[in-house]
PDB file of C-alpha atoms in Angstrom:
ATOM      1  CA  UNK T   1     -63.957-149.046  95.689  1.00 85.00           C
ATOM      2  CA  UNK T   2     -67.517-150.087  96.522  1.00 90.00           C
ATOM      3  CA  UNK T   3     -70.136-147.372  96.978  1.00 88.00           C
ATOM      4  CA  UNK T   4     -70.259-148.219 101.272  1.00 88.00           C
ATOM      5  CA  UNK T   5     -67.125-147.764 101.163  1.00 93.00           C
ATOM      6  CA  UNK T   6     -67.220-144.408  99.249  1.00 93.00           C
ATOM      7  CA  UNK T   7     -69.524-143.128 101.330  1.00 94.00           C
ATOM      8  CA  UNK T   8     -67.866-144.138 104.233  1.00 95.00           C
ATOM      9  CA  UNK T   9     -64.973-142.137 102.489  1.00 97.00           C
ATOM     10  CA  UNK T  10     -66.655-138.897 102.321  1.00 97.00           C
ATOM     11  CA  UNK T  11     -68.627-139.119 105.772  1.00 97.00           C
ATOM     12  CA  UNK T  12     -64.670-139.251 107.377  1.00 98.00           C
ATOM     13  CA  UNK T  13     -63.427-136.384 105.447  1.00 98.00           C
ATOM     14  CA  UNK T  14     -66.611-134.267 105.942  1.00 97.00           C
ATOM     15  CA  UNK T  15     -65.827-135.010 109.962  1.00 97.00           C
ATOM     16  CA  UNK T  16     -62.408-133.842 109.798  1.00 97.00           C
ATOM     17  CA  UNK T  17     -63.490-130.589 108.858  1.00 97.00           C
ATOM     18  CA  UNK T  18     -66.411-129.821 111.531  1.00 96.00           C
ATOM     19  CA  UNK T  19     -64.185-131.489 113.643  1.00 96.00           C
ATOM     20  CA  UNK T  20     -61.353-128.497 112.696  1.00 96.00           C
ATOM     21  CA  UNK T  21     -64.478-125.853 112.386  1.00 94.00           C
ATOM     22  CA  UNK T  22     -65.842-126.588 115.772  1.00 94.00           C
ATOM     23  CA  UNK T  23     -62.400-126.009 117.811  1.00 93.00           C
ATOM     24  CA  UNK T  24     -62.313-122.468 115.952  1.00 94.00           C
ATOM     25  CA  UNK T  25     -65.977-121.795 116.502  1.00 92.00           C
ATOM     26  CA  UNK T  26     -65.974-122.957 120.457  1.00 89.00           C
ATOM     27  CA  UNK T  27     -68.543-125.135 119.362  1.00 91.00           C
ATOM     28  CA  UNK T  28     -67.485-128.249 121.843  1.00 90.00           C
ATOM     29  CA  UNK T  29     -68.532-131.108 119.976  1.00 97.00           C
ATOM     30  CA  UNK T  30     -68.173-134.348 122.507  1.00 97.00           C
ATOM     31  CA  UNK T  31     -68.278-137.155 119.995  1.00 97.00           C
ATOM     32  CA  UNK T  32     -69.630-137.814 116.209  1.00 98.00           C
ATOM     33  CA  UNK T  33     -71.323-140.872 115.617  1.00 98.00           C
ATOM     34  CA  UNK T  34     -72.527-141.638 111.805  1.00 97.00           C
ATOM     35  CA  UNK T  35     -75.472-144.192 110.898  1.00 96.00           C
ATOM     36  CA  UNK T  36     -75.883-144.994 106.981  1.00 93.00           C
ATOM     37  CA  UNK T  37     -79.208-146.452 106.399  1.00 91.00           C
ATOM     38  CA  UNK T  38     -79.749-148.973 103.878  1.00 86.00           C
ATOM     39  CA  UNK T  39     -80.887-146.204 101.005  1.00 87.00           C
ATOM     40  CA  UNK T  40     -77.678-143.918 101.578  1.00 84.00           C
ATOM     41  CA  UNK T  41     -79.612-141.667 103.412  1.00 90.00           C
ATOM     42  CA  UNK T  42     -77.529-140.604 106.992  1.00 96.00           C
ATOM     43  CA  UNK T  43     -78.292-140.145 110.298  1.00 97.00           C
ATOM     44  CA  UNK T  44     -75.373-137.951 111.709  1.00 98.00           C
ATOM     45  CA  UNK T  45     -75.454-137.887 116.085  1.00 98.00           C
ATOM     46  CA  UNK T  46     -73.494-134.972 117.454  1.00 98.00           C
ATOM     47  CA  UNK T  47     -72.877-135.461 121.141  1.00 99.00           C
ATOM     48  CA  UNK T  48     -72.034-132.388 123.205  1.00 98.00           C
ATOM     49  CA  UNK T  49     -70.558-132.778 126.919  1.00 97.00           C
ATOM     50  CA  UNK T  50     -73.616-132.269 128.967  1.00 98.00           C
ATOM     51  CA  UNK T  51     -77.549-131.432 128.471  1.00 98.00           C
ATOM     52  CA  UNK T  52     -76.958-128.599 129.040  1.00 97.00           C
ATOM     53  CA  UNK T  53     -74.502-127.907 126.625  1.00 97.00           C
ATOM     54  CA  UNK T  54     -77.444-129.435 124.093  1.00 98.00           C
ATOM     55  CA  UNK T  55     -79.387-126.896 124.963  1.00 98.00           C
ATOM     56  CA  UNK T  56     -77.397-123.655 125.231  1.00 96.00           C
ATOM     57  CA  UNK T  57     -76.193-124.480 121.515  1.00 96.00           C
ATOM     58  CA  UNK T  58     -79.490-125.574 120.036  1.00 96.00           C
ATOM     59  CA  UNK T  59     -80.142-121.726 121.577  1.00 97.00           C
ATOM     60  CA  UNK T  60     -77.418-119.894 120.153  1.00 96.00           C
ATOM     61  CA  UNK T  61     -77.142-121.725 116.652  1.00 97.00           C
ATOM     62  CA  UNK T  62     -74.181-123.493 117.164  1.00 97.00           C
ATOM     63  CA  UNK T  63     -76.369-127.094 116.564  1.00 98.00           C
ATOM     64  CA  UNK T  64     -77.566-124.882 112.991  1.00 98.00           C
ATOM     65  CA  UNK T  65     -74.238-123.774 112.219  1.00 97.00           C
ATOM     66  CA  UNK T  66     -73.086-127.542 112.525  1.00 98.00           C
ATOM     67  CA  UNK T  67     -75.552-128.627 110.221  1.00 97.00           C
ATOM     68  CA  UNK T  68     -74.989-126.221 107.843  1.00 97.00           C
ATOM     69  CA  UNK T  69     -71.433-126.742 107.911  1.00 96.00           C
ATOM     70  CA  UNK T  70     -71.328-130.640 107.561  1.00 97.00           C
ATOM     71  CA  UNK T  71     -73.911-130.452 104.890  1.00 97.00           C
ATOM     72  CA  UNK T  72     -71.585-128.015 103.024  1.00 96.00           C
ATOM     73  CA  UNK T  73     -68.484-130.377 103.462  1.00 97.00           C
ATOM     74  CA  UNK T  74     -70.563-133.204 102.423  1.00 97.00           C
ATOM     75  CA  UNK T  75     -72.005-131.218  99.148  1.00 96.00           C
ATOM     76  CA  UNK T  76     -68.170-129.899  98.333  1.00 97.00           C
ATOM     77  CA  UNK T  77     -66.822-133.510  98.441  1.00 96.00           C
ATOM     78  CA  UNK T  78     -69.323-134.715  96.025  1.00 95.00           C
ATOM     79  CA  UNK T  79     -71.717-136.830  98.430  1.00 95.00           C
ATOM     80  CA  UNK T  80     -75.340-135.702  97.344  1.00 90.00           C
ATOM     81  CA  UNK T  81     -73.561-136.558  93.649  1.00 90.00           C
ATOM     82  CA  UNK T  82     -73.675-140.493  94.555  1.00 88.00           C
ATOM     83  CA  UNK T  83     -75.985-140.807  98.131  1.00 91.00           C
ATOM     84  CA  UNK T  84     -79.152-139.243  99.568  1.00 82.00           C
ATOM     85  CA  UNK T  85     -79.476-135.871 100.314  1.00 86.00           C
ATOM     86  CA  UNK T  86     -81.979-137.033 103.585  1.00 92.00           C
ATOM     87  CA  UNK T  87     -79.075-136.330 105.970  1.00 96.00           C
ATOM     88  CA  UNK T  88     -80.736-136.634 109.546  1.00 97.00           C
ATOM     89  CA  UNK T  89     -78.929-134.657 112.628  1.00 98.00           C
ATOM     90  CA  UNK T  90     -79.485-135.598 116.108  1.00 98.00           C
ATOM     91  CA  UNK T  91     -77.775-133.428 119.009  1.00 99.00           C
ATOM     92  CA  UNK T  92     -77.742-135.147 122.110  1.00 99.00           C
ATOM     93  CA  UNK T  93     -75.059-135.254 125.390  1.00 99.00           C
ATOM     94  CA  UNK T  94     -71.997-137.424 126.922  1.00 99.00           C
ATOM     95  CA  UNK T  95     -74.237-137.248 130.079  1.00 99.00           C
ATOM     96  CA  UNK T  96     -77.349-138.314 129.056  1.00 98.00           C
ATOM     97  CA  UNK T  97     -75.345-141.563 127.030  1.00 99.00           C
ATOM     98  CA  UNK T  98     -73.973-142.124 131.105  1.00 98.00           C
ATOM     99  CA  UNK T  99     -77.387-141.321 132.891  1.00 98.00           C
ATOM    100  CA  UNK T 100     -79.752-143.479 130.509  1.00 98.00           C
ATOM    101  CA  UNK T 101     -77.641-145.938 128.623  1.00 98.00           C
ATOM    102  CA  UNK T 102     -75.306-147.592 131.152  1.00 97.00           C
ATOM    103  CA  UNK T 103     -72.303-145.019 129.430  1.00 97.00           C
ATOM    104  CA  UNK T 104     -72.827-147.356 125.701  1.00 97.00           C
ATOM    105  CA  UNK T 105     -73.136-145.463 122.965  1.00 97.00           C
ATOM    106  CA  UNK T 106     -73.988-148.774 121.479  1.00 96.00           C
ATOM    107  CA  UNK T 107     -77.411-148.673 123.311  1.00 96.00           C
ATOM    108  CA  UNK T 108     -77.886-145.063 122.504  1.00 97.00           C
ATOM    109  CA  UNK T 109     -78.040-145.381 118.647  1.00 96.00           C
ATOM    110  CA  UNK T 110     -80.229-148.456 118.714  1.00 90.00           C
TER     111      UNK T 110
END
C-alpha cells in the first residue's frame, strides 16, 4: 500500500468516527471535506448547515470538541506515526458554499 494511500486510509476511518460522535453529541456536521498537502500535513473542512450554525458551535465548543475528537481518532489509528501532525481545521457552512460559490464545493476549497 503506498503511503497516499495509507493516509487516505486513516483520514476515512478517523471520519467514520466523528461522523458516529457528532450524531450522539448533536453536533450537526453538514459535510467533511479532507485536503492532503504535498508534505502530509491536512487541511480538514467541516461544513455545518448554515452560518449560523458556524457560529453558535464555534460558541459553545462543539467546533473544539470536533477537533479534539478527530485529532484523537487520527493519533489512536497511528497517523502522526507516518504523516504530519500540522492538521489544519476550517469550519465553514452549506449556505455560504450556495451564497458565494455557485453551490461547488469544488470552488470553495480552491
Amino acid at each position: 500500500m503506498s503511503k497516499k494511500d495509507k493516509q487516505w486510509e486513516i483520514i476515512e476511518k478517523a471520519k467514520k468516527i466523528l461522523i458516529d460522535w457528532s450524531k450522539d453529541n448533536d453536533a450537526r456536521i453538514y459535510t467533511i471535506h479532507f485536503i492532503p498537502m504535498f508534505d502530509f500535513s491536512l487541511e480538514v473542512y467541516v461544513f455545518y448547515e448554515s452560518d449560523n450554525d458556524v457560529l453558535q458551535n464555534l460558541n459553545n465548543g462543539i467546533s473544539d470538541n470536533i477537533t479534539t475528537m478527530f485529532n484523537k481518532s487520527l493519533s489512536d489509528l497511528g497517523y502522526m506515526k507516518y504523516f504530519s501532525e500540522n492538521i489544519k481545521f476550517v469550519f465553514d457552512s452549506h449556505e455560504n458554499v450556495v451564497n458565494n460559490y455557485e453551490g461547488s464545493y469544488f470552488f470553495r476549497l480552491r
